[in-house]
GROMACS .gro file of C-alpha atoms in nm:
model
  184
    1MET     CA    1  16.651  -0.916  14.540
    2LYS     CA    2  16.856  -1.212  14.664
    3ILE     CA    3  17.043  -1.418  14.411
    4VAL     CA    4  17.232  -1.742  14.498
    5VAL     CA    5  17.590  -1.781  14.299
    6CYS     CA    6  17.758  -2.102  14.275
    7ILE     CA    7  18.094  -2.139  14.118
    8THR     CA    8  18.186  -2.492  14.023
    9GLY     CA    9  18.522  -2.704  13.884
   10ALA     CA   10  18.531  -2.548  13.542
   11SER     CA   11  18.725  -2.333  13.319
   12GLY     CA   12  18.566  -2.012  13.293
   13VAL     CA   13  18.537  -1.900  13.687
   14ILE     CA   14  18.577  -1.544  13.556
   15TYR     CA   15  18.195  -1.554  13.475
   16GLY     CA   16  18.108  -1.619  13.810
   17ILE     CA   17  18.384  -1.342  13.952
   18ARG     CA   18  18.232  -1.079  13.702
   19LEU     CA   19  17.847  -1.176  13.768
   20LEU     CA   20  17.933  -1.121  14.146
   21GLU     CA   21  18.081  -0.749  14.086
   22GLU     CA   22  17.807  -0.660  13.871
   23LEU     CA   23  17.524  -0.749  14.139
   24LYS     CA   24  17.730  -0.560  14.404
   25LYS     CA   25  17.700  -0.270  14.179
   26LYS     CA   26  17.329  -0.305  14.157
   27GLU     CA   27  17.344  -0.337  14.545
   28ILE     CA   28  17.166  -0.701  14.534
   29GLU     CA   29  17.213  -0.922  14.803
   30THR     CA   30  17.431  -1.232  14.691
   31HIS     CA   31  17.493  -1.574  14.876
   32LEU     CA   32  17.800  -1.736  14.729
   33VAL     CA   33  17.924  -2.104  14.734
   34ILE     CA   34  18.254  -2.184  14.550
   35SER     CA   35  18.331  -2.534  14.492
   36ASN     CA   36  18.666  -2.705  14.647
   37ILE     CA   37  18.796  -2.776  14.278
   38ALA     CA   38  18.662  -2.410  14.194
   39LYS     CA   39  18.938  -2.246  14.459
   40ASP     CA   40  19.201  -2.431  14.288
   41ILE     CA   41  19.087  -2.296  13.940
   42ILE     CA   42  18.989  -1.938  14.084
   43GLU     CA   43  19.402  -1.926  14.157
   44TYR     CA   44  19.507  -2.086  13.839
   45GLU     CA   45  19.295  -1.889  13.584
   46THR     CA   46  19.263  -1.577  13.795
   47ASP     CA   47  19.486  -1.261  13.970
   48TYR     CA   48  19.192  -1.327  14.230
   49SER     CA   49  19.237  -1.496  14.559
   50VAL     CA   50  18.944  -1.716  14.691
   51LYS     CA   51  18.932  -1.466  14.964
   52ASP     CA   52  18.907  -1.177  14.712
   53VAL     CA   53  18.608  -1.352  14.553
   54GLU     CA   54  18.427  -1.432  14.881
   55SER     CA   55  18.472  -1.068  14.988
   56ILE     CA   56  18.243  -0.960  14.650
   57ALA     CA   57  17.971  -1.164  14.789
   58SER     CA   58  17.696  -1.073  15.114
   59PHE     CA   59  17.692  -1.419  15.240
   60PHE     CA   60  17.967  -1.709  15.191
   61TYR     CA   61  17.887  -2.112  15.247
   62ASP     CA   62  18.096  -2.379  15.252
   63GLU     CA   63  18.053  -2.654  14.965
   64ASP     CA   64  18.008  -2.917  15.205
   65ASP     CA   65  17.752  -2.735  15.456
   66LEU     CA   66  17.425  -2.892  15.418
   67SER     CA   67  17.274  -2.712  15.695
   68ALA     CA   68  17.339  -2.371  15.525
   69ILE     CA   69  17.020  -2.178  15.520
   70ILE     CA   70  17.015  -2.147  15.144
   71ASN     CA   71  16.941  -2.528  15.124
   72SER     CA   72  16.610  -2.516  15.281
   73GLY     CA   73  16.332  -2.400  15.095
   74SER     CA   74  16.213  -2.144  15.357
   75PHE     CA   75  16.468  -1.916  15.282
   76LYS     CA   76  16.348  -1.703  15.008
   77PHE     CA   77  16.559  -1.621  14.731
   78ASP     CA   78  16.484  -1.509  14.360
   79ALA     CA   79  16.746  -1.738  14.153
   80THR     CA   80  17.024  -1.949  14.187
   81ILE     CA   81  17.306  -1.912  13.907
   82ILE     CA   82  17.590  -2.193  13.846
   83ILE     CA   83  17.867  -2.023  13.687
   84PRO     CA   84  18.028  -2.175  13.527
   85ALA     CA   85  17.841  -2.530  13.591
   86SER     CA   86  18.100  -2.847  13.579
   87MET     CA   87  17.945  -3.143  13.369
   88LYS     CA   88  17.954  -3.329  13.708
   89THR     CA   89  17.711  -3.053  13.870
   90VAL     CA   90  17.492  -3.054  13.573
   91SER     CA   91  17.478  -3.455  13.602
   92ALA     CA   92  17.373  -3.416  13.971
   93ILE     CA   93  17.116  -3.148  13.912
   94SER     CA   94  16.954  -3.368  13.619
   95ASN     CA   95  16.959  -3.700  13.839
   96GLY     CA   96  16.841  -3.519  14.168
   97TYR     CA   97  17.168  -3.595  14.359
   98ALA     CA   98  17.182  -3.319  14.619
   99ASP     CA   99  17.510  -3.454  14.783
  100ASN     CA  100  17.656  -3.105  14.881
  101THR     CA  101  17.531  -2.749  14.909
  102ILE     CA  102  17.551  -2.649  14.520
  103ASN     CA  103  17.358  -2.956  14.434
  104ARG     CA  104  17.092  -2.914  14.741
  105VAL     CA  105  17.038  -2.538  14.617
  106ALA     CA  106  16.980  -2.585  14.271
  107ASP     CA  107  16.738  -2.905  14.374
  108VAL     CA  108  16.567  -2.655  14.607
  109THR     CA  109  16.533  -2.371  14.328
  110LEU     CA  110  16.364  -2.631  14.061
  111LYS     CA  111  16.120  -2.782  14.349
  112GLU     CA  112  16.006  -2.410  14.451
  113ARG     CA  113  15.975  -2.339  14.123
  114ARG     CA  114  16.247  -2.038  14.128
  115LYS     CA  115  16.512  -1.977  13.841
  116LEU     CA  116  16.785  -2.188  13.797
  117ILE     CA  117  17.047  -2.071  13.527
  118ILE     CA  118  17.317  -2.329  13.460
  119VAL     CA  119  17.592  -2.198  13.261
  120PRO     CA  120  17.787  -2.518  13.107
  121ARG     CA  121  18.127  -2.464  13.040
  122GLU     CA  122  18.262  -2.786  12.856
  123THR     CA  123  18.334  -2.853  12.499
  124PRO     CA  124  18.303  -3.084  12.318
  125LEU     CA  125  17.947  -3.224  12.454
  126ARG     CA  126  17.890  -3.550  12.478
  127THR     CA  127  17.519  -3.730  12.415
  128ILE     CA  128  17.481  -3.761  12.795
  129HIS     CA  129  17.559  -3.366  12.874
  130LEU     CA  130  17.313  -3.268  12.628
  131GLU     CA  131  17.044  -3.527  12.766
  132ASN     CA  132  17.121  -3.388  13.189
  133MET     CA  133  17.093  -3.032  13.032
  134VAL     CA  134  16.759  -3.109  12.851
  135ASN     CA  135  16.661  -3.288  13.161
  136ILE     CA  136  16.694  -2.934  13.384
  137SER     CA  137  16.541  -2.751  13.126
  138ARG     CA  138  16.256  -2.953  13.124
  139GLU     CA  139  16.222  -2.879  13.496
  140GLY     CA  140  16.228  -2.527  13.442
  141GLY     CA  141  16.594  -2.465  13.477
  142ILE     CA  142  16.783  -2.211  13.194
  143ILE     CA  143  17.058  -2.317  13.006
  144LEU     CA  144  17.275  -2.011  12.933
  145PRO     CA  145  17.564  -2.163  12.761
  146PRO     CA  146  17.880  -1.874  12.743
  147MET     CA  147  17.871  -1.859  12.368
  148PRO     CA  148  18.020  -1.528  12.269
  149GLY     CA  149  17.795  -1.322  12.062
  150PHE     CA  150  17.953  -1.055  11.769
  151TYR     CA  151  17.679  -0.794  11.695
  152HIS     CA  152  17.824  -0.589  11.984
  153LYS     CA  153  18.109  -0.564  11.808
  154PRO     CA  154  18.315  -0.702  12.114
  155LYS     CA  155  18.680  -0.562  12.131
  156THR     CA  156  18.815  -0.754  12.430
  157ILE     CA  157  18.771  -1.055  12.645
  158ASP     CA  158  18.569  -0.805  12.899
  159ASP     CA  159  18.331  -0.736  12.631
  160GLN     CA  160  18.293  -1.128  12.571
  161ILE     CA  161  18.222  -1.170  12.938
  162ASP     CA  162  18.015  -0.851  12.968
  163PHE     CA  163  17.748  -1.012  12.692
  164ILE     CA  164  17.711  -1.314  12.902
  165ILE     CA  165  17.651  -1.110  13.227
  166GLY     CA  166  17.429  -0.900  13.071
  167LYS     CA  167  17.212  -1.200  12.934
  168ILE     CA  168  17.189  -1.316  13.268
  169PHE     CA  169  17.074  -0.974  13.378
  170ASP     CA  170  16.820  -0.977  13.096
  171ILE     CA  171  16.675  -1.261  13.207
  172LEU     CA  172  16.642  -1.168  13.560
  173ASP     CA  173  16.488  -0.840  13.450
  174ILE     CA  174  16.782  -0.638  13.602
  175ASN     CA  175  16.841  -0.327  13.382
  176ASN     CA  176  17.185  -0.300  13.269
  177ASN     CA  177  17.412  -0.183  12.958
  178LEU     CA  178  17.657  -0.451  12.985
  179PHE     CA  179  17.621  -0.485  12.621
  180THR     CA  180  17.443  -0.355  12.323
  181LYS     CA  181  17.143  -0.473  12.218
  182TRP     CA  182  17.037  -0.614  11.858
  183LYS     CA  183  16.943  -0.330  11.677
  184GLN     CA  184  16.780  -0.382  11.310
   0.00000   0.00000   0.00000
């Protein structure tokens, strides 16, 4: 399995970092793009350096490298996850504005009918934000807001982060025990 992970300039970069860590544990090949703004947010919100995050991934690409292999439909990968997804990125994807590596790989993912998972990080949402997400959903993209669940009785922030990563793994059919599944 090959997964493209894009971390954009929204609060919540720890979701993307944790996703990379869990994919690495599963020995899944990852292709990482970090937006320039996200690099600043990583330094601000976490104890990780950008180099630390880059080293978790199997491959790393610059946000402005439109010749990167992941931007070609002939490069076979299974899914793209944009986590967190800024509203700027959501808007660009919704409108087919593929001006950088992140937006282009999302465009390729949709046109090739591969899995695109968007983890939007904004609140509250404007109508245009919602409409952009609806447009992506209509094209087959999956919108997975990082909304906490409580049926697994989380005790820590890490429990809440694992819940979201577990939901992503469930969509990708990756076996996981990151949270206790709903039981009746």
